[in-house]
Tab-separated table of C-alpha atoms in Angstrom:
chain	number	residue	atom	x	y	z
F	19	MET	CA	111.733	-32.085	83.519
F	20	ALA	CA	111.617	-30.110	86.704
F	21	ALA	CA	112.172	-26.469	86.699
F	22	PRO	CA	112.680	-24.414	89.773
F	23	CYS	CA	115.362	-21.926	88.989
F	24	GLY	CA	115.901	-18.366	90.147
F	25	ARG	CA	116.263	-15.422	87.873
F	26	GLY	CA	118.766	-13.588	90.038
F	27	GLY	CA	118.428	-10.010	91.110
F	28	GLY	CA	115.189	-8.737	89.578
F	29	THR	CA	112.075	-8.688	91.720
F	30	LEU	CA	108.574	-7.701	90.827
F	31	THR	CA	107.219	-4.407	92.047
F	32	LEU	CA	104.536	-5.293	94.517
F	33	VAL	CA	101.407	-3.361	93.727
F	34	LEU	CA	99.156	-2.719	96.691
F	35	VAL	CA	95.528	-1.956	96.044
F	36	ALA	CA	94.086	1.247	97.401
F	37	LEU	CA	91.923	-0.095	100.160
F	38	SER	CA	92.370	-0.324	103.865
F	39	ALA	CA	92.123	-4.104	104.053
F	40	ALA	CA	95.016	-4.512	101.640
F	41	PHE	CA	97.325	-2.530	103.898
F	42	LEU	CA	96.958	-5.332	106.415
F	43	THR	CA	98.818	-7.589	104.007
F	44	TYR	CA	101.732	-5.251	103.312
F	45	ASN	CA	104.012	-6.578	106.022
F	46	VAL	CA	103.184	-10.081	104.925
F	47	LEU	CA	104.177	-9.236	101.365
F	48	VAL	CA	107.465	-7.728	102.468
F	49	SER	CA	108.260	-10.880	104.410
F	50	PHE	CA	107.233	-12.941	101.365
F	51	ARG	CA	109.816	-11.117	99.260
F	52	SER	CA	112.576	-11.755	101.767
F	53	SER	CA	111.593	-15.423	102.004
F	54	LEU	CA	112.070	-16.106	98.294
F	55	GLN	CA	115.017	-18.463	98.397
F	56	PRO	CA	116.749	-20.023	95.383
F	57	LEU	CA	115.251	-23.427	94.707
F	58	PRO	CA	117.460	-26.519	94.356
F	59	SER	CA	119.853	-26.157	91.439
F	60	SER	CA	119.681	-29.890	90.819
F	61	PHE	CA	116.368	-29.433	89.014
F	62	PRO	CA	116.629	-28.479	85.318
F	63	ALA	CA	115.189	-25.201	84.133
F	64	ALA	CA	111.443	-24.702	83.920
F	65	THR	CA	111.831	-23.605	80.347
F	66	ALA	CA	113.118	-26.950	79.112
F	67	ASP	CA	109.737	-27.428	77.457
F	68	SER	CA	109.333	-23.813	76.532
F	69	SER	CA	110.017	-23.058	72.874
F	70	PRO	CA	107.344	-23.058	70.194
F	71	ARG	CA	108.291	-25.360	67.342
F	72	ARG	CA	107.805	-22.836	64.578
F	73	PHE	CA	109.858	-19.654	64.564
F	74	GLY	CA	107.074	-17.629	62.954
F	75	ALA	CA	104.797	-18.285	65.921
F	76	ARG	CA	107.271	-17.062	68.548
F	77	ARG	CA	105.874	-13.523	68.811
F	78	ARG	CA	102.376	-14.719	69.718
F	79	ALA	CA	103.330	-17.921	71.533
F	80	PHE	CA	101.972	-18.431	75.023
F	81	HIS	CA	103.300	-20.466	77.922
F	82	THR	CA	100.773	-22.681	79.686
F	83	ALA	CA	100.934	-22.680	83.486
F	84	VAL	CA	98.914	-25.008	85.706
F	85	THR	CA	98.965	-24.649	89.499
F	86	ALA	CA	98.653	-27.717	91.702
F	87	SER	CA	98.972	-28.655	95.352
F	88	GLY	CA	100.876	-31.907	94.846
F	89	ASN	CA	98.249	-34.213	96.367
F	90	ALA	CA	97.141	-37.399	94.598
F	91	TYR	CA	93.914	-35.755	93.414
F	92	ASN	CA	95.658	-32.873	91.639
F	93	THR	CA	98.537	-34.993	90.385
F	94	TRP	CA	96.629	-37.506	88.271
F	95	GLN	CA	94.648	-34.656	86.722
F	96	CYS	CA	97.894	-32.832	85.883
F	97	ARG	CA	99.278	-35.939	84.173
F	98	VAL	CA	96.148	-36.250	82.029
F	99	MET	CA	96.146	-32.518	81.309
F	100	TYR	CA	99.807	-32.520	80.256
F	101	HIS	CA	99.240	-35.485	77.932
F	102	TRP	CA	96.550	-33.603	76.021
F	103	PHE	CA	98.568	-30.386	76.047
F	104	LYS	CA	101.363	-32.204	74.202
F	105	GLU	CA	98.915	-33.753	71.738
F	106	ALA	CA	97.369	-30.362	70.963
F	107	ARG	CA	100.718	-28.615	70.609
F	108	ARG	CA	102.023	-31.123	68.063
F	109	ALA	CA	98.799	-31.043	66.038
F	110	PRO	CA	98.200	-28.691	63.085
F	111	GLY	CA	97.122	-25.357	64.545
F	112	GLY	CA	99.219	-25.719	67.693
F	113	ARG	CA	101.922	-23.332	66.531
F	114	GLU	CA	101.171	-20.700	69.199
F	115	MET	CA	101.260	-23.178	72.065
F	116	GLY	CA	104.688	-22.730	73.602
F	117	GLY	CA	106.020	-24.234	76.811
F	118	PHE	CA	104.309	-25.765	79.801
F	119	THR	CA	104.958	-25.502	83.523
F	120	GLY	CA	103.258	-27.177	86.427
F	121	VAL	CA	103.465	-24.620	89.244
F	122	LEU	CA	103.555	-26.778	92.353
F	123	HIS	CA	102.733	-24.763	95.486
F	124	SER	CA	103.532	-27.500	97.992
F	125	GLY	CA	107.083	-26.262	98.547
F	126	LYS	CA	108.633	-29.553	97.459
F	127	PRO	CA	109.023	-31.474	94.191
F	128	ASP	CA	106.833	-34.495	93.522
F	129	GLU	CA	107.663	-37.794	91.849
F	130	PHE	CA	106.678	-36.553	88.378
F	131	VAL	CA	109.121	-33.670	87.955
F	132	ASP	CA	110.871	-35.674	85.230
F	133	GLU	CA	107.583	-36.143	83.370
F	134	ILE	CA	106.021	-32.689	83.731
F	135	PRO	CA	108.119	-29.491	83.586
F	136	THR	CA	107.726	-28.183	87.126
F	137	PHE	CA	108.356	-25.053	89.146
F	138	VAL	CA	108.268	-25.581	92.902
F	139	ALA	CA	106.755	-22.612	94.758
F	140	ASP	CA	106.512	-22.088	98.485
F	141	PRO	CA	103.066	-22.173	100.087
F	142	LEU	CA	101.890	-19.124	102.008
F	143	PRO	CA	104.051	-18.745	105.130
F	144	ASP	CA	101.027	-18.195	107.368
F	145	GLY	CA	99.038	-21.040	105.828
F	146	ASP	CA	96.078	-21.081	103.464
F	147	GLN	CA	93.380	-20.685	106.166
F	148	GLY	CA	91.738	-23.900	105.013
F	149	TYR	CA	91.362	-22.524	101.487
F	150	ILE	CA	94.091	-24.241	99.494
F	151	VAL	CA	93.718	-22.163	96.327
F	152	LEU	CA	94.751	-19.106	98.347
F	153	ASN	CA	98.251	-20.346	97.508
F	154	ARG	CA	97.625	-19.934	93.777
F	155	PRO	CA	98.245	-16.175	93.336
F	156	TRP	CA	101.307	-16.328	95.600
F	157	ALA	CA	102.629	-19.233	93.519
F	158	PHE	CA	102.214	-17.155	90.354
F	159	VAL	CA	104.068	-14.230	91.943
F	160	GLN	CA	107.028	-16.526	92.655
F	161	TRP	CA	106.969	-18.186	89.242
F	162	LEU	CA	106.824	-14.892	87.347
F	163	GLN	CA	109.646	-13.531	89.483
F	164	LYS	CA	112.022	-16.474	89.340
F	165	ALA	CA	111.409	-18.524	86.182
F	166	ASP	CA	112.924	-17.789	82.773
F	167	ILE	CA	109.730	-17.674	80.703
F	168	LYS	CA	110.538	-17.254	77.011
F	169	GLU	CA	107.045	-16.510	75.747
F	170	ASP	CA	105.378	-13.088	75.913
F	171	TYR	CA	101.958	-14.503	76.809
F	172	ILE	CA	100.669	-16.836	79.518
F	173	LEU	CA	97.733	-19.253	79.490
F	174	MET	CA	96.612	-19.936	83.045
F	175	ALA	CA	94.937	-23.330	83.144
F	176	GLU	CA	93.953	-25.908	85.758
F	177	PRO	CA	94.568	-29.609	86.378
F	178	ASP	CA	90.982	-30.561	85.501
F	179	HIS	CA	91.220	-29.072	82.017
F	180	ILE	CA	91.416	-31.366	79.014
F	181	ILE	CA	92.564	-29.616	75.846
F	182	VAL	CA	90.353	-30.855	73.039
F	183	LYS	CA	92.123	-29.142	70.153
F	184	PRO	CA	94.978	-26.689	69.561
F	185	ILE	CA	94.447	-23.329	71.244
F	186	PRO	CA	95.391	-20.147	69.371
F	187	ASN	CA	96.370	-16.966	71.154
F	188	LEU	CA	92.911	-15.471	71.653
F	189	SER	CA	94.117	-12.262	73.306
F	190	ARG	CA	94.183	-9.078	71.238
F	191	ASP	CA	95.333	-5.463	71.488
F	192	GLY	CA	96.411	-5.584	75.126
F	193	GLN	CA	93.227	-7.318	76.225
F	194	ALA	CA	93.340	-10.762	77.786
F	195	ALA	CA	91.158	-13.649	76.614
F	196	ALA	CA	88.972	-15.226	79.296
F	197	PHE	CA	85.965	-17.451	79.881
F	198	HIS	CA	82.651	-16.010	81.079
F	199	PHE	CA	81.661	-17.731	84.337
F	200	PHE	CA	77.933	-17.377	84.927
F	201	TYR	CA	78.423	-17.589	88.706
F	202	ILE	CA	80.831	-14.633	88.906
F	203	GLU	CA	78.371	-11.783	89.417
F	204	PRO	CA	80.031	-8.460	90.287
F	205	LYS	CA	76.792	-6.487	90.117
F	206	LYS	CA	75.072	-8.805	92.598
F	207	TYR	CA	77.894	-8.359	95.106
F	208	GLU	CA	78.630	-4.688	94.470
F	209	ASN	CA	78.372	-3.715	98.134
F	210	VAL	CA	81.013	-6.261	99.101
F	211	LEU	CA	83.266	-5.623	96.113
F	212	ARG	CA	83.375	-1.878	96.732
F	213	LYS	CA	85.643	-2.616	99.700
F	214	PHE	CA	88.237	-3.773	97.180
F	215	PHE	CA	87.225	-1.816	94.078
F	216	PRO	CA	86.420	1.718	95.270
F	217	GLU	CA	83.944	3.876	93.397
F	218	ASP	CA	86.694	6.169	92.131
F	219	LYS	CA	87.972	3.196	90.097
F	220	GLY	CA	84.822	3.220	87.990
F	221	GLU	CA	81.612	1.319	87.437
F	222	ILE	CA	81.318	-2.133	88.974
F	223	THR	CA	80.837	-3.464	85.433
F	224	LYS	CA	84.573	-2.891	84.909
F	225	ILE	CA	84.997	-6.097	86.887
F	226	ASP	CA	84.588	-8.860	84.321
F	227	PRO	CA	82.759	-12.132	85.159
F	228	ILE	CA	85.955	-14.189	85.032
F	229	GLY	CA	88.383	-16.168	87.117
F	230	ASN	CA	92.092	-16.492	86.526
F	231	SER	CA	91.603	-19.619	84.452
F	232	PRO	CA	91.325	-20.096	81.597
F	233	VAL	CA	92.946	-16.782	80.728
F	234	ILE	CA	95.482	-15.901	78.028
F	235	ILE	CA	97.258	-12.701	78.970
F	236	GLU	CA	100.394	-10.737	78.205
F	237	LYS	CA	103.168	-11.763	80.579
F	238	GLU	CA	103.849	-8.124	81.424
F	239	SER	CA	100.209	-7.555	82.382
F	240	LEU	CA	100.115	-10.656	84.552
F	241	GLY	CA	103.314	-9.506	86.236
F	242	ARG	CA	101.468	-6.368	87.326
F	243	ILE	CA	98.234	-8.121	88.268
F	244	ALA	CA	99.624	-11.084	90.230
F	245	PRO	CA	100.797	-9.245	93.403
F	246	THR	CA	97.519	-7.348	93.562
F	247	TRP	CA	95.593	-10.570	92.992
F	248	MET	CA	97.452	-12.025	95.959
F	249	ASN	CA	96.761	-8.964	98.121
F	250	VAL	CA	93.073	-8.902	97.284
F	251	SER	CA	92.695	-12.655	97.827
F	252	ILE	CA	94.200	-12.423	101.309
F	253	ALA	CA	92.188	-9.304	102.144
F	254	MET	CA	88.948	-10.942	100.967
F	255	LYS	CA	89.664	-14.055	103.001
F	256	LYS	CA	90.136	-11.887	106.093
F	257	ASP	CA	86.903	-10.002	105.422
F	258	PRO	CA	83.909	-11.931	106.843
F	259	ASP	CA	81.437	-10.507	104.310
F	260	ALA	CA	83.618	-11.339	101.317
F	261	ASP	CA	84.543	-14.761	102.654
F	262	LYS	CA	80.893	-15.658	103.215
F	263	SER	CA	79.702	-14.193	99.911
F	264	PHE	CA	82.330	-15.708	97.636
F	265	GLY	CA	83.187	-18.987	99.322
F	266	TRP	CA	85.173	-21.394	97.151
F	267	VAL	CA	85.353	-18.918	94.232
F	268	LEU	CA	86.873	-16.129	96.345
F	269	GLU	CA	90.222	-16.064	94.521
F	270	MET	CA	88.348	-15.933	91.196
F	271	TYR	CA	86.644	-12.727	92.339
F	272	ALA	CA	90.009	-11.474	93.584
F	273	TYR	CA	91.583	-12.031	90.170
F	274	ALA	CA	88.688	-10.267	88.424
F	275	VAL	CA	89.084	-7.292	90.786
F	276	ALA	CA	92.872	-7.179	90.362
F	277	SER	CA	92.529	-7.269	86.587
F	278	ALA	CA	90.075	-4.355	86.704
F	279	LEU	CA	92.273	-2.354	89.100
F	280	HIS	CA	95.110	-2.574	86.579
F	281	GLY	CA	92.874	-1.666	83.656
F	282	VAL	CA	93.346	-4.972	81.862
F	283	GLY	CA	90.185	-5.772	79.944
F	284	ASN	CA	89.136	-9.239	78.905
F	285	ILE	CA	87.673	-10.557	75.677
F	286	LEU	CA	85.083	-13.095	76.826
F	287	HIS	CA	85.037	-16.316	74.791
F	288	LYS	CA	82.054	-18.566	75.425
F	289	ASP	CA	83.748	-21.323	73.429
F	290	PHE	CA	86.964	-21.189	75.444
F	291	MET	CA	85.723	-24.223	77.363
F	292	ILE	CA	82.700	-26.339	78.176
F	293	GLN	CA	81.612	-27.791	81.516
F	294	PRO	CA	79.831	-31.153	81.345
F	295	PRO	CA	77.201	-32.230	82.125
F	296	TRP	CA	75.614	-28.793	81.622
F	297	ASP	CA	77.184	-28.287	78.213
F	298	LEU	CA	75.927	-31.153	76.091
F	299	GLU	CA	78.243	-30.854	73.086
F	300	VAL	CA	81.947	-30.112	72.747
F	301	GLY	CA	81.196	-27.978	69.695
F	302	ASP	CA	83.901	-25.382	69.033
F	303	ALA	CA	85.345	-25.470	72.547
F	304	PHE	CA	89.074	-25.756	73.181
F	305	ILE	CA	88.874	-27.149	76.724
F	306	ILE	CA	86.683	-29.567	78.675
F	307	HIS	CA	86.516	-28.524	82.318
F	308	TYR	CA	85.336	-31.498	84.363
F	309	THR	CA	84.583	-29.738	87.609
F	310	TYR	CA	81.065	-31.193	87.950
F	311	GLY	CA	80.104	-34.790	88.599
F	312	CYS	CA	78.308	-36.624	85.795
F	313	ASP	CA	75.605	-39.043	86.997
F	314	TYR	CA	73.167	-41.022	84.814
F	315	ASP	CA	70.925	-44.038	84.963
F	316	MET	CA	71.375	-46.825	82.444
F	317	THR	CA	68.857	-45.249	80.068
F	318	GLY	CA	71.093	-42.177	79.760
F	319	LYS	CA	68.915	-39.952	81.940
F	320	SER	CA	70.730	-37.498	84.224
F	321	THR	CA	70.410	-38.050	87.958
F	322	TYR	CA	72.419	-34.945	88.862
F	323	GLY	CA	72.547	-34.496	92.628
F	324	LYS	CA	72.092	-38.220	93.149
F	325	ILE	CA	74.732	-40.866	92.523
F	326	GLY	CA	73.861	-42.532	89.249
F	327	GLU	CA	74.097	-46.123	88.080
F	328	TRP	CA	76.842	-44.789	85.840
F	329	ARG	CA	78.988	-41.916	86.990
F	330	PHE	CA	82.190	-40.033	86.378
F	331	ASP	CA	83.200	-37.594	89.090
F	332	LYS	CA	86.790	-36.557	89.669
F	333	ARG	CA	86.058	-36.545	93.415
F	334	SER	CA	85.713	-40.316	93.282
F	335	TYR	CA	89.477	-40.337	92.850
F	336	GLU	CA	90.655	-37.993	95.580
F	337	ASP	CA	93.008	-40.517	97.178
F	338	LYS	CA	94.184	-42.476	94.159
F	339	PRO	CA	93.969	-42.049	90.389
F	340	PRO	CA	91.296	-43.659	88.233
F	341	PRO	CA	92.132	-47.010	86.658
F	342	ARG	CA	92.645	-47.402	82.959
F	343	ASN	CA	89.622	-48.180	80.777
F	344	LEU	CA	86.874	-46.505	82.734
F	345	PRO	CA	83.471	-47.777	81.568
F	346	LEU	CA	81.908	-45.607	78.905
F	347	PRO	CA	78.536	-44.024	79.632
F	348	PRO	CA	75.319	-45.685	78.440
F	349	ASN	CA	73.564	-44.693	75.245
F	350	GLY	CA	71.796	-41.373	75.466
F	351	VAL	CA	74.394	-39.597	77.595
F	352	PRO	CA	75.508	-36.247	76.100
F	353	GLN	CA	78.396	-36.227	73.652
F	354	SER	CA	80.403	-33.924	75.912
F	355	VAL	CA	80.435	-36.529	78.706
F	356	VAL	CA	81.271	-39.378	76.314
F	357	THR	CA	84.174	-37.352	74.886
F	358	LEU	CA	85.448	-36.534	78.367
F	359	VAL	CA	85.613	-40.171	79.478
F	360	LYS	CA	87.120	-41.322	76.181
F	361	MET	CA	89.852	-38.691	76.481
F	362	VAL	CA	90.637	-39.650	80.081
F	363	ASN	CA	90.883	-43.282	78.965
F	364	GLU	CA	93.095	-42.460	76.005
F	365	ALA	CA	95.424	-40.418	78.219
F	366	THR	CA	95.761	-43.084	80.891
F	367	ASP	CA	96.325	-45.721	78.200
F	368	ASN	CA	99.291	-43.727	76.881
F	369	ILE	CA	100.851	-42.356	80.068
F	370	PRO	CA	103.694	-44.684	81.134
F	371	ASN	CA	103.217	-46.922	84.167
F	372	TRP	CA	99.654	-45.795	84.835
F	373	ASP	CA	98.590	-49.229	86.059
F	374	SER	CA	101.251	-49.396	88.766
F	375	TYR	CA	100.643	-45.731	89.604
F	376	ALA	CA	96.869	-46.266	89.955
F	377	ALA	CA	97.426	-49.356	92.089
F	378	SER	CA	99.811	-47.658	94.512
């Protein structure tokens, strides 16, 4: 069911980071607050899918939130992701998996609001500057402000995540749980990051090598971080050095900085997720993140960087969803890739009307 519903009077305190670039965004933030309008009351509440099934798990239950732009590319991934979320939650060990919300930052509901619990957020008023994920932190600010979220913890996930098995609440003692991204390198970019994380805030190593997803975090902590994450993202995008240095992962760096500015540490879990084709086995991972293309010849040898005789790449389906029954990889391809394709096929086989959807 769809979910955009306002909470009423309470608004988040907008936390501005102590750096000159962030002050440039203050007037924008004030106008953002005044532009938060109640969303259509005809959509049921976002929390319709929000209660953990077992009362004993309520205290540690987390709500899964996935941001999406509403285009065809994001939408089919969200449908697959939500299928496996439901499978994991109903399985033994899924007792801490609470509700689910697709946070749609297109400003309008899509055709699947009756399938996926959805909160409709406004995009940035001044546009995303050609960087669509710049809308993500602003969407979280709106969702946290307006939605009635029952759980005390949030899992931030993404459309191209497939949940392999039930996820427990991995956060502990006020620290969030996060994945270590090898390409988030605060020390390497210390000179740039000091514009946003001044020296009086501490060593650069206080910035963890993380993005905002996957992260399990206390809702209260995320409520403090999200406005700063938005501020820093916008400030970084306006800063030529930061924009050039961080590129497509800019908002990941912004989240890591915002988390450090608020003193929220992160427990890094290498098994939080895997990323085929580089990770060869699923192992103990909870999530498959299929951000990279998987290309192989018919002997099972990788041809990464060159289109293979067999391939699975989500970018092949930017304009329309993949058909059911994608061909399985040839013998010799890593187990992680085989599992990924099998799980996509199983999801599309069970999601209603996939054939007509894929043909549209």
